[in-house]
Coordinates of C-alpha atoms and ligand atoms in Angstrom, one line a residue:
X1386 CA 0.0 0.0 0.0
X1387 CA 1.2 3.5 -0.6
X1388 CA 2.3 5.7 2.2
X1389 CA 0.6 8.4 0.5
X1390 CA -2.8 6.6 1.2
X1391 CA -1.6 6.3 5.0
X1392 CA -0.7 10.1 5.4
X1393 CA -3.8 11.3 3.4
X1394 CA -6.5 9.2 6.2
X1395 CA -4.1 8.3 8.9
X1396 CA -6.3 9.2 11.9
X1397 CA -3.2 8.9 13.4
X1398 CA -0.7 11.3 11.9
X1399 CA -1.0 14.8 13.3
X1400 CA 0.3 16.0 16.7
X1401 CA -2.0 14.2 19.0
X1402 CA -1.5 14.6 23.0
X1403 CA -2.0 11.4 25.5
X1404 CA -4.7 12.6 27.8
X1405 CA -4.7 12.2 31.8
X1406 CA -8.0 12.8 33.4
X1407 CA -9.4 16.4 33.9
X1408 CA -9.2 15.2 38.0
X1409 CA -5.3 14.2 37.3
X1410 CA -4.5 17.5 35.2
X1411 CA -5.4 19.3 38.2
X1412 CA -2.9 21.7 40.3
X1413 CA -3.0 21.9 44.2
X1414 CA -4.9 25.1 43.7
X1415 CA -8.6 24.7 44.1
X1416 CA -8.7 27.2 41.0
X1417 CA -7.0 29.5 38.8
X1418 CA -10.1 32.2 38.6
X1419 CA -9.5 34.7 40.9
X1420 CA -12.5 36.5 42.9
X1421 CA -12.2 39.4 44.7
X1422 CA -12.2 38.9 48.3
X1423 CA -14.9 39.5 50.9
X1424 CA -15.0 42.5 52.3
X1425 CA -16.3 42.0 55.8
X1426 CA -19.1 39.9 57.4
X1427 CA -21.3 38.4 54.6
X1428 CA -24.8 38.9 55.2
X1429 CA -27.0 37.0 57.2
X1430 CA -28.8 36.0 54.0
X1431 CA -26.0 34.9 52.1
X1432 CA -24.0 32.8 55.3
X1433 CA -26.3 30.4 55.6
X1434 CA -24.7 29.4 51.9
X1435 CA -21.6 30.0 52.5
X1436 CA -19.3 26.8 51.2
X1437 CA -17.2 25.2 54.8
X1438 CA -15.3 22.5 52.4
X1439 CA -13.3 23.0 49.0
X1440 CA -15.9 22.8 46.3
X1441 CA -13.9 19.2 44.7
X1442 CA -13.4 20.3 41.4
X1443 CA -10.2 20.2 39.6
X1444 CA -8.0 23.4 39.7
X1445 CA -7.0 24.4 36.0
X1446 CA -6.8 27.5 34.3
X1447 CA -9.5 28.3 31.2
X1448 CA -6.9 27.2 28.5
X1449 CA -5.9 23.6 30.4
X1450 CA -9.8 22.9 30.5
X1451 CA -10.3 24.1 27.2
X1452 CA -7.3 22.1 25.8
X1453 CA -8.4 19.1 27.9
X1454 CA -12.1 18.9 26.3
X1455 CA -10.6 19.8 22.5
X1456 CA -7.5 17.5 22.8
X1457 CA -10.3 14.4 23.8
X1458 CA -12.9 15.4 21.0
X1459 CA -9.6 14.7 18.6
X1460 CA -9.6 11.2 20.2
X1461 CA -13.0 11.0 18.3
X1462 CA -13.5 9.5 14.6
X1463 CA -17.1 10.9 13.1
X1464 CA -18.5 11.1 9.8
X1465 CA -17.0 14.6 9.0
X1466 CA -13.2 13.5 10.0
X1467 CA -13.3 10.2 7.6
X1468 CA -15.2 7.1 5.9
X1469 CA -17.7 5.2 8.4
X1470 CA -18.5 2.1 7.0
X1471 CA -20.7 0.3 9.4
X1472 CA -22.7 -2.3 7.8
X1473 CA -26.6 -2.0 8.7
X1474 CA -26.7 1.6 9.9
X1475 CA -26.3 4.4 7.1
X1476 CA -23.6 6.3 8.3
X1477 CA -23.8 9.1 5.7
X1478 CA -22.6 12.6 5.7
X1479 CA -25.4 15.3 7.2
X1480 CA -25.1 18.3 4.7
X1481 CA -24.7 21.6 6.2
X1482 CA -27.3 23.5 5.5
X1483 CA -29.4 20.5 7.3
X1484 CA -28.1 21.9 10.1
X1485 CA -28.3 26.0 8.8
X1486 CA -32.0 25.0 8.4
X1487 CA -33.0 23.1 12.0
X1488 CA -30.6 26.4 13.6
X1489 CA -32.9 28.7 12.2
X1490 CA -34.7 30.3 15.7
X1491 CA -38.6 29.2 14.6
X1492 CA -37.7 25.8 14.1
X1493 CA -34.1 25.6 16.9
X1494 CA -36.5 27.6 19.5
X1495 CA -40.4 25.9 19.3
X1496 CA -41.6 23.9 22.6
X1497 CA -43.5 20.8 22.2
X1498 CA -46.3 22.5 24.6
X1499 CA -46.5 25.5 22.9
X1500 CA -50.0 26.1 20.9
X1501 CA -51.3 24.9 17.9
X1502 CA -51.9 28.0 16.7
X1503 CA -48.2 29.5 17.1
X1504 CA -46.3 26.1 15.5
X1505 CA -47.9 26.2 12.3
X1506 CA -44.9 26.4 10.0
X1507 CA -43.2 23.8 11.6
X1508 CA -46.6 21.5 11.7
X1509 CA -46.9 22.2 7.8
X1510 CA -43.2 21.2 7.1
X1511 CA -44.0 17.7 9.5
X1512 CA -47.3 17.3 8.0
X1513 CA -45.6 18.1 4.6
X1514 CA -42.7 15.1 5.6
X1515 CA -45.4 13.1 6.6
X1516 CA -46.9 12.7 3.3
X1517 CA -43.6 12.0 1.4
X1518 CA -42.6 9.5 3.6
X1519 CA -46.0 7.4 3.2
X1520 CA -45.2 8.2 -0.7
X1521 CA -41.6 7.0 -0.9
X1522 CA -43.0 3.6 1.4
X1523 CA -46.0 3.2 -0.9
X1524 CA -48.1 3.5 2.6
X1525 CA -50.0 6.6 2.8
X1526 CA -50.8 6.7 6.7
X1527 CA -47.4 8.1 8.8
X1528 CA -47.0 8.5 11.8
X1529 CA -43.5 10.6 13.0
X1530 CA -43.5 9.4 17.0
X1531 CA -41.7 7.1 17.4
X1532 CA -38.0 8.4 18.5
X1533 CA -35.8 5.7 16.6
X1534 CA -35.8 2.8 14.6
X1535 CA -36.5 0.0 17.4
X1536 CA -39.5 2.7 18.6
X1537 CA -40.8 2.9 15.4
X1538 CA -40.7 -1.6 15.8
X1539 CA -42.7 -1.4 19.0
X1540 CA -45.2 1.3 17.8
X1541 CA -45.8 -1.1 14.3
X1542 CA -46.5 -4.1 16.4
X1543 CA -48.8 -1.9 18.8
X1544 CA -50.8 -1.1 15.4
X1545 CA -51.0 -4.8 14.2
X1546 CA -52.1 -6.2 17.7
X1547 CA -54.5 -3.9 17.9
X1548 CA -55.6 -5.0 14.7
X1549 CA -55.5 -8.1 15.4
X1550 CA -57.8 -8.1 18.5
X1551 CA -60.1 -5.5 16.9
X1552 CA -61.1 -8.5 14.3
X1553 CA -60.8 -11.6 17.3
X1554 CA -57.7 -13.0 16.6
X1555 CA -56.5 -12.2 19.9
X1556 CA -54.8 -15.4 20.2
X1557 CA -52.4 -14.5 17.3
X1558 CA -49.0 -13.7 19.0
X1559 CA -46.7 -15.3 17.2
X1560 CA -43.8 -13.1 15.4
X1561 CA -41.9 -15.0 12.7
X1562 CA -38.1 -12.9 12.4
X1563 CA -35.5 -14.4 10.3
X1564 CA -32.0 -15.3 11.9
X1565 CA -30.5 -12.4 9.8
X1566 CA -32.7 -10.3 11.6
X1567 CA -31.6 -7.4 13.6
X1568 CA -31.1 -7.7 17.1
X1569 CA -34.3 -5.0 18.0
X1570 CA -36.5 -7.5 15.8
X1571 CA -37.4 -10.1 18.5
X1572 CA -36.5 -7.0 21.3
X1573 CA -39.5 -5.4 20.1
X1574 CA -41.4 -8.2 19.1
X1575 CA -41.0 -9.5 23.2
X1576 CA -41.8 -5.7 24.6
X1577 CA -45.3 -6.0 22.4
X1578 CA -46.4 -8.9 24.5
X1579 CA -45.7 -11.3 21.8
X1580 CA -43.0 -14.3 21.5
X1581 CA -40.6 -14.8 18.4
X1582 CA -40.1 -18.2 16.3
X1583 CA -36.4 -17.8 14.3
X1584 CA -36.7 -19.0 11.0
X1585 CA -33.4 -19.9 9.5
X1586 CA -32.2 -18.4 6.4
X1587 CA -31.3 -20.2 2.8
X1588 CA -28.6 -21.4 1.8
X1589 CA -28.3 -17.6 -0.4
X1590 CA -28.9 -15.8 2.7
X1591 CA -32.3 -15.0 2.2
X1592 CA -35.8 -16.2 3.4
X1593 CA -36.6 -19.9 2.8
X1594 CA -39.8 -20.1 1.6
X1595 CA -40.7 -23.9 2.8
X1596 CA -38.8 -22.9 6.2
X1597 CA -41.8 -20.0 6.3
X1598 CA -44.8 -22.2 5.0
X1599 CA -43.6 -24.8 7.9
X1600 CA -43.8 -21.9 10.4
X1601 CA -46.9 -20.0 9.5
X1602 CA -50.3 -21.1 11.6
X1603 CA -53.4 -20.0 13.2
X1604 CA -51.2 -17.9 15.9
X1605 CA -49.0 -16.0 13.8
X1606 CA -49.6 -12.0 14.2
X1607 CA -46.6 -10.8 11.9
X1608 CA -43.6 -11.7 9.7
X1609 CA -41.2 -8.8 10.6
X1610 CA -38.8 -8.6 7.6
X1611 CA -35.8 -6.2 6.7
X1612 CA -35.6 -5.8 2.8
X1613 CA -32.9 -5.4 1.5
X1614 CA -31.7 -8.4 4.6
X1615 CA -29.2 -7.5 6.4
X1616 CA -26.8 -9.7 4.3
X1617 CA -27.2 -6.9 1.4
X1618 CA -29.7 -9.2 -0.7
X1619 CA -32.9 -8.2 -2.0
X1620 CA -35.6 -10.7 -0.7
X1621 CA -36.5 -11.4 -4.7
X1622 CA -39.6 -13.6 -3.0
X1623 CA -41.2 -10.6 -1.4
X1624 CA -44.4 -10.7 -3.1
X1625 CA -44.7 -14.4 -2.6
X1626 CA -44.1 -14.1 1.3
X1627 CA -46.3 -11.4 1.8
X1628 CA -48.9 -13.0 -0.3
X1629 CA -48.5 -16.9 1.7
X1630 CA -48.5 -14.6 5.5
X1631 CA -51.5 -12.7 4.5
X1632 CA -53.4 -16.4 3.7
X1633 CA -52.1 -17.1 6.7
X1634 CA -54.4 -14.6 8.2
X1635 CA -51.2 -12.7 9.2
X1636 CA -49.2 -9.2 8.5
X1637 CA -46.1 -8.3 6.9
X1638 CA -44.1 -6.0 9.6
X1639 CA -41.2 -4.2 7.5
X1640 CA -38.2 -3.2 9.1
X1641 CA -37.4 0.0 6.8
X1642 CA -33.5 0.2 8.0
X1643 CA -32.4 -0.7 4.5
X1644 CA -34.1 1.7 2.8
X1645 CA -31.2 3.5 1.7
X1646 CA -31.4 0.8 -1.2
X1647 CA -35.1 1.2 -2.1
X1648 CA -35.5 5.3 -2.1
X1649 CA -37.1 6.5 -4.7
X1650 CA -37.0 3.3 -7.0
X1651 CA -38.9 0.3 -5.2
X1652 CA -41.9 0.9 -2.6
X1653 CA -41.9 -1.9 0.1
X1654 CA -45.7 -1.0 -0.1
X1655 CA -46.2 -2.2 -3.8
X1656 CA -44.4 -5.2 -2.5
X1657 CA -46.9 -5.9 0.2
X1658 CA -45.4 -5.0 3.4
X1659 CA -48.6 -3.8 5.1
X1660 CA -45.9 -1.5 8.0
X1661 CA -42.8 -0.2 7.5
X1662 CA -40.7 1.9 10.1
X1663 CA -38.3 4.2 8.6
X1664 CA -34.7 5.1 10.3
X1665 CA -34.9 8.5 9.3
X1666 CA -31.7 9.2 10.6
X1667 CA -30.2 6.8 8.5
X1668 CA -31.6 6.9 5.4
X1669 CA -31.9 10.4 5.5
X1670 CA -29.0 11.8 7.1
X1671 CA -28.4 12.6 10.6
X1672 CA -25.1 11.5 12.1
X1673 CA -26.3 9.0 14.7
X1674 CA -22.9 7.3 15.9
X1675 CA -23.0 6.9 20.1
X1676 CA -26.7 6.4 19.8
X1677 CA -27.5 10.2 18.8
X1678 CA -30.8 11.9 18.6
X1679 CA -33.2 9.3 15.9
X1680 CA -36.6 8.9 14.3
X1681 CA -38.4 6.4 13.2
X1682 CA -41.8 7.4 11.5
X1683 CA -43.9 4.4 10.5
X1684 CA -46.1 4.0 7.4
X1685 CA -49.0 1.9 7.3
X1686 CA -51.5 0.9 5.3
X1687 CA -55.1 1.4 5.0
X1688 CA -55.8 -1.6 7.3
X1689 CA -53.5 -0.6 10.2
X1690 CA -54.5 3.3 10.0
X1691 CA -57.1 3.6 12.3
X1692 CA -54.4 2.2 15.0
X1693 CA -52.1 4.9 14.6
X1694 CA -50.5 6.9 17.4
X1695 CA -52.0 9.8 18.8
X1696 CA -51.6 13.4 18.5
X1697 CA -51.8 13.0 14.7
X1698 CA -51.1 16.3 12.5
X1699 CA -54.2 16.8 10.2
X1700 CA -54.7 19.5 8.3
X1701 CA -58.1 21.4 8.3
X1702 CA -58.8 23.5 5.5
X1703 CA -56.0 25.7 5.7
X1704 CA -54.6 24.6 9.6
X1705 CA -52.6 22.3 11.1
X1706 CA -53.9 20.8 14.2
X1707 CA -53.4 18.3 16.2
X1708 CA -55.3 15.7 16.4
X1709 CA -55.7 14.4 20.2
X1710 CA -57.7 11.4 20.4
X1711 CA -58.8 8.5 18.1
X1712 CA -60.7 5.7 19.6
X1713 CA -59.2 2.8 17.8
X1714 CA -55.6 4.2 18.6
X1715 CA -52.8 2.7 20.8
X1716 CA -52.5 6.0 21.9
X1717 CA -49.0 8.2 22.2
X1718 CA -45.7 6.2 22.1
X1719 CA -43.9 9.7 22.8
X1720 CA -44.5 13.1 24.5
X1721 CA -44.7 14.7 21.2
X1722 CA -45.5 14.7 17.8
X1723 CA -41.7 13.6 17.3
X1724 CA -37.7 14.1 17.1
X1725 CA -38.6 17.5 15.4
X1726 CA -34.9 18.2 14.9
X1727 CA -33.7 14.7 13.3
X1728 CA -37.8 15.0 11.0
X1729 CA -36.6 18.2 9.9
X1730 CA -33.1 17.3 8.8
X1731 CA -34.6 14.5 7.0
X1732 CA -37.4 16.6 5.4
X1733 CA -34.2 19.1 4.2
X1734 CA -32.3 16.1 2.9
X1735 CA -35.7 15.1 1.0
X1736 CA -35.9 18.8 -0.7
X1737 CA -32.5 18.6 -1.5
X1738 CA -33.0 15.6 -4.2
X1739 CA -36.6 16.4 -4.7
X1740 CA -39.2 13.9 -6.3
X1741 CA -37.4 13.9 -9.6
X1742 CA -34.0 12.9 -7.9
X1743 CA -34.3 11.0 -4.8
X1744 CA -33.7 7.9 -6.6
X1745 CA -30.4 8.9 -7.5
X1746 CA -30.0 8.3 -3.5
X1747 CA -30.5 4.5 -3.9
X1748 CA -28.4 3.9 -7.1
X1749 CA -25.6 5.7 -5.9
X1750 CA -25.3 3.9 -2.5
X1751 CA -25.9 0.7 -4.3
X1752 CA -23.6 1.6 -7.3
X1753 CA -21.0 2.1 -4.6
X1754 CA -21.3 -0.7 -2.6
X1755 CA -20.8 -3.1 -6.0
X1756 CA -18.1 -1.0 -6.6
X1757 CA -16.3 -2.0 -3.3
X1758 CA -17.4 -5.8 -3.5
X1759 CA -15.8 -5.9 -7.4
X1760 CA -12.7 -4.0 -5.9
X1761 CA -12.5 -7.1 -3.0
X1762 CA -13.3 -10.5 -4.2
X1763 CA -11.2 -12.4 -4.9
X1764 CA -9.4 -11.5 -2.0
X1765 CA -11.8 -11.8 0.2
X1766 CA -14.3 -14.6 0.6
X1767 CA -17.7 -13.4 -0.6
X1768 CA -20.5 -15.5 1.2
X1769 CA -23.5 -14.9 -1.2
X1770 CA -22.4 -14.2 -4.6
X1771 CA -24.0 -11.9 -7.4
X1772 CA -25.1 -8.0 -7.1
X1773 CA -25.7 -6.8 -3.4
X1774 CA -27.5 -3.8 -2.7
X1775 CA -25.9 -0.8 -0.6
X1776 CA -24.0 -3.1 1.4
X1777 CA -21.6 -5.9 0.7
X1778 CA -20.9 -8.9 2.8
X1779 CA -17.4 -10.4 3.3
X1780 CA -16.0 -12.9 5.9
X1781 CA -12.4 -13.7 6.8
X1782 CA -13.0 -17.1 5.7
X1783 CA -9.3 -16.6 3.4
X1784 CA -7.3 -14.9 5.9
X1785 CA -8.3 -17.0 8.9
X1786 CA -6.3 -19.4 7.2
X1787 CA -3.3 -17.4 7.8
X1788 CA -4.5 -17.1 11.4
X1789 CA -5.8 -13.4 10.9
X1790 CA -9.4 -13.1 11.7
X1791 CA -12.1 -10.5 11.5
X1792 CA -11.2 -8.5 14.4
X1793 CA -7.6 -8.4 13.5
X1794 CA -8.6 -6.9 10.2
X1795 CA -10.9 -4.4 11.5
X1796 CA -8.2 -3.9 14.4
X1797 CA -5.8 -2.9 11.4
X1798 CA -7.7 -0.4 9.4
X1799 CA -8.1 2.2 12.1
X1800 CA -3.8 2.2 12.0
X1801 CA -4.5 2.8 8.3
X1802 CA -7.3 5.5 9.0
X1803 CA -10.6 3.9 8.7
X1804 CA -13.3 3.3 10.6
X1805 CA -13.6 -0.6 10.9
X1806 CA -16.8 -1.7 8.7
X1807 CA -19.3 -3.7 10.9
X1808 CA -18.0 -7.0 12.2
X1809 CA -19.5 -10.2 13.3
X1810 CA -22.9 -9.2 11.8
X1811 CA -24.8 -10.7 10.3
X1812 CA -24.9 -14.1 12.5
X1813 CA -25.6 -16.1 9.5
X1814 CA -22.4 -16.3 8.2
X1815 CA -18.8 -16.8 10.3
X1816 CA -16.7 -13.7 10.7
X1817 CA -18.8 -11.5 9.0
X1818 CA -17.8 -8.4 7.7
X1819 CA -20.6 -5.8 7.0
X1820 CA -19.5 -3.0 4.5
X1821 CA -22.1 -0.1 3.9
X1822 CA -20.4 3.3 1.9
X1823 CA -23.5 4.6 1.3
X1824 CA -24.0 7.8 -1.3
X1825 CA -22.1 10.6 0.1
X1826 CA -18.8 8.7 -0.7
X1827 CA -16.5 9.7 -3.8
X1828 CA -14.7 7.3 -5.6
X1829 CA -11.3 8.3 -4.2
X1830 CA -12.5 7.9 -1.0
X1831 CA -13.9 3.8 -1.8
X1832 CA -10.5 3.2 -3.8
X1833 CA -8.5 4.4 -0.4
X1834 CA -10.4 2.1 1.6
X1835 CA -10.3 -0.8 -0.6
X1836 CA -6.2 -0.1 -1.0
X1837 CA -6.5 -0.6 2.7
X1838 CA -8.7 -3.8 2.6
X1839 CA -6.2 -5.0 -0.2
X1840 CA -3.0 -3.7 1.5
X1841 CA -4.1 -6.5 4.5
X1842 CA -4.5 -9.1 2.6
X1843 CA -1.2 -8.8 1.3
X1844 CA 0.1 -8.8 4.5
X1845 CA -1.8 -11.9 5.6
X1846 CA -0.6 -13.6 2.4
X1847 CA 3.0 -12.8 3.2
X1848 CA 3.0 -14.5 6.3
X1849 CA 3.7 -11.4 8.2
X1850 CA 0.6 -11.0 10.6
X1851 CA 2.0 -10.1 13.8
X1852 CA 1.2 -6.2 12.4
X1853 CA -2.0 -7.4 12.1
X1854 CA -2.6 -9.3 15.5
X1855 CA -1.1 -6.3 17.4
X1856 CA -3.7 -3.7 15.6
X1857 CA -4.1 -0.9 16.1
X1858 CA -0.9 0.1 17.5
X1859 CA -1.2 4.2 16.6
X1860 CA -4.0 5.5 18.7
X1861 CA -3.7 5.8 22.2
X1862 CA -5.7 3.4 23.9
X1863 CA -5.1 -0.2 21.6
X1864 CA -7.4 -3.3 22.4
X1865 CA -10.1 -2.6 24.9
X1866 CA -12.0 -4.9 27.0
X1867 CA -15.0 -4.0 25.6
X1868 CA -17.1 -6.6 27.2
X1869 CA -15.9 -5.2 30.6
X1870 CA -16.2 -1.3 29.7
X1871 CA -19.7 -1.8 29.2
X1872 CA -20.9 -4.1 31.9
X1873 CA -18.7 -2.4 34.4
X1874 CA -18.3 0.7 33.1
X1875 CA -16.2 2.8 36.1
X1876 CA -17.6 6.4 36.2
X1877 CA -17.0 7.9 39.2
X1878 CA -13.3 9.1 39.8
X1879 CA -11.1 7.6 42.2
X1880 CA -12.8 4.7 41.1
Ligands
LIG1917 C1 -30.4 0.3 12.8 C2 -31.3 -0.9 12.7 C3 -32.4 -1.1 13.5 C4 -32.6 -0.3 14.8 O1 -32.8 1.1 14.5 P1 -32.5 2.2 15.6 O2 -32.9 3.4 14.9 O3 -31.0 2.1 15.9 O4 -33.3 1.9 16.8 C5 -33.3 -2.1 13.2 N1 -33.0 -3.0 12.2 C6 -32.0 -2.8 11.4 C7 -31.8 -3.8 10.2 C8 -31.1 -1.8 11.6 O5 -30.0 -1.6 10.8

């Protein structure tokens, strides 16, 4: 690999400074600020307040605090310092003037209890997204609650129990998720009140159809799907699985996460999902790394559209309001009508393509995402061959041969300046390696990262892997126990 490819993404290459602990920076001094000092008795008022022990925070001057929080937000990789390929998430670049537009005060500045009658711009723009979201999942009935992804999973399976017992299948609580499902699949499927039946995938990754027909019955409430899976392949049965669960007497649940690969060009409504929640921070930007602000509006159909979520925006003649109570509906999943800050960025990202272009979203993200998978096989195993949508799947079945697994190689590409793709995910196949570049990527940028990808295998093939087992050995802090930090996390300081 060329060291020009290093030095250009490096994450590693500038002047970086190891970081002690705010509480270890500190001098003796409770304080640098100076305060005048009393001049005689305080008042009677004031005493009762008056502090008898030092206060316990660090002494440092402005610039040593200021340093101290700067120097650790360098320690940070995001989507505007270099490539984020996580598999299954959408990590695209948020435009600026998605943020210009949410800053603006009438939008940055409106409360969620303030009146109808004062939020009408901002109701119009979310009644506005409303409709081109139910347009772009080919289900016209939104609603823009529920505050993520998972959310949006609990508020769809809210909707189709209620269905369910409003016709007297109140026995039916049976969720069919496929073992390439996402982890929140069976999550949300367990916090409806439901249980979950795994059906195992085929041998091309996707859903089996005999596995299905053996598994649908008189108790099944839903199929909850992700289409494209999560394994980058488009379910080419879709129509024939929705048609066999809705004989079954059940409905399709959609998990919309994938949409990225669908805008604008394929409805999963035309394809018979009957709900679909939509990541709107994924597909439609907003940087959501660390479990950042989401949304996750759902579309239904006409079927499940009485049971939507409560306050609804409807518009009266020429008015927004807020419609507060519905009789057949499961009520409010959130304390207002949404994430108004992540709904607005996605209704600028929206406007930004416009009807005519949005599809160029999807064909780009996919174009790219071929693009990477024709740069690496061949060198890396490919588990389900042909075309993949706007993320490719690898495993490490090649270099575990040298001894180097997936971990290693993900360990390796932060030395060489990327952000590992996602690993171990899907379960469905050993060593997974999920690699999503979405749109927002130029070419230069996929070649670098694939030089990297490539530059690793050539090292495995060489024989010379102890690089690679001792990755990353640039930034500060190397392999972590990552198991440990987040079952016993240590946040209090001494520990
Ligand atoms: C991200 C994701 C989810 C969960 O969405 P959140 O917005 O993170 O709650 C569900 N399913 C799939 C396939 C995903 O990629």
């Amino acid at each position: 690999m060329s060291a020009d490819t290093t030095f250009k993404y490096s994450a590693t290459a500038g002047i970086q400074h190891e970081e002690p602990l705010l509480f270890e920076h500190a001098h003796e001094a409770p304080s640098s600020i100076s305060l005048p000092g009393v001049d005689g008795e305080i008042s009677d008022a004031l005493n009762h307040f008056a502090r008898k022990d030092a206060a316990g925070i660090p002494g440092l001057s402005e610039p040593e605090a200021v340093r101290h929080f700067v120097r650790m937000s360098q320690w940070n990789h995001g989507i505007e310092t270099g490539f984020y390929p996580l598999g299954s998430c959408t990590m695209k670049y948020n435009p600026r003037v998605n943020e210009q537009v949410v800053r603006l005060p009438g939008l940055a500045h409106i409360h969620p209890d303030q009146p109808e009658a004062t939020a009408q711009g901002v109701l119009a723009l979310l009644y506005e997204l409303q409709g081109w979201l139910g347009e772009i999942a080919g289900l016209p009935y939104v609603t823009l609650q529920p505050a993520a992804g998972a959310h949006g999973e609990l508020a769809g399976l809210m909707m189709i129990r209620a269905a369910l017992d409003a016709r007297g299948d109140t026995h039916r609580r049976k969720v069919l998720v496929p073992d390439s499902a996402h982890g929140t699949n069976p999550a949300s499927a367990a916090l409806c009140g439901m249980h979950t039946v795994e059906l195992k995938s085929g041998a091309d990754g996707r859903i089996d159809l005999d596995e299905l027909k053996a598994h649908l019955d008189a108790d099944t409430a839903a199929l909850m799907m992700t289409n494209p899976n999560t394994a980058g392949a488009f379910e080419s049965d879709i129509k024939e699985i929705c048609r066999l669960v809705h004989e079954a007497g059940a409905l399709v649940y959609g998990d919309g996460a994938n949409l990225n690969a669908l805008v604008g060009v394929a409805r999963p409504g035309d394809m018979g999902i009957d709900c679909l929640h939509i990541n709107v921070h994924k597909t439609f930007s907003t940087p959501h790394g660390g479990g950042g602000p989401g949304g996750g509006p759902v579309a239904v159909n006409e079927t499940l559209a009485p049971f939507l979520p409560v306050p609804r925006i409807e518009k009266q003649g020429d008015t927004y309001v807020l419609l507060q109570h519905a009789d057949t509906s499961v009520g409010p999943v959130l304390g207002s009508v949404g994430q108004i800050g992540v709904l607005l960025r996605a209704h600028a990202y929206i406007s930004a393509f416009g009807r005519q272009h949005l599809h160029s979203i999807a064909e780009d993200a996919v174009l790219n995402a071929n693009y990477v998978l024709r740069r690496l096989q061949g060198r890396y195993h490919v588990p389900f061959p042909g075309l993949c949508k706007h993320e490719c799947l690898l495993t490490d079945e090649v270099q575990e041969r040298h001894g180097v697994k997936t971990l290693d190689i993900a360990k390796r590409l932060i030395d060489l300046g990327f952000h590992p793709m996602t690993v171990y995910f899907p379960l469905i196949v050993h060593g997974a390696m999920l690699i999503e570049p979405t749109e927002t990527e130029s070419r230069e940028t996929l070649d670098a990262f694939c030089d990297a990808m490539l530059d690793i295998a050539d090292v495995c093939e060489a024989g010379d892997t102890d690089i690679l087992h001792e990755a990353p050995v640039k930034p500060f802090r190397r392999r972590l126990d990552e198991t440990q930090a987040a079952r016993k996390p240590v946040l209090v300081w001494p520990a």
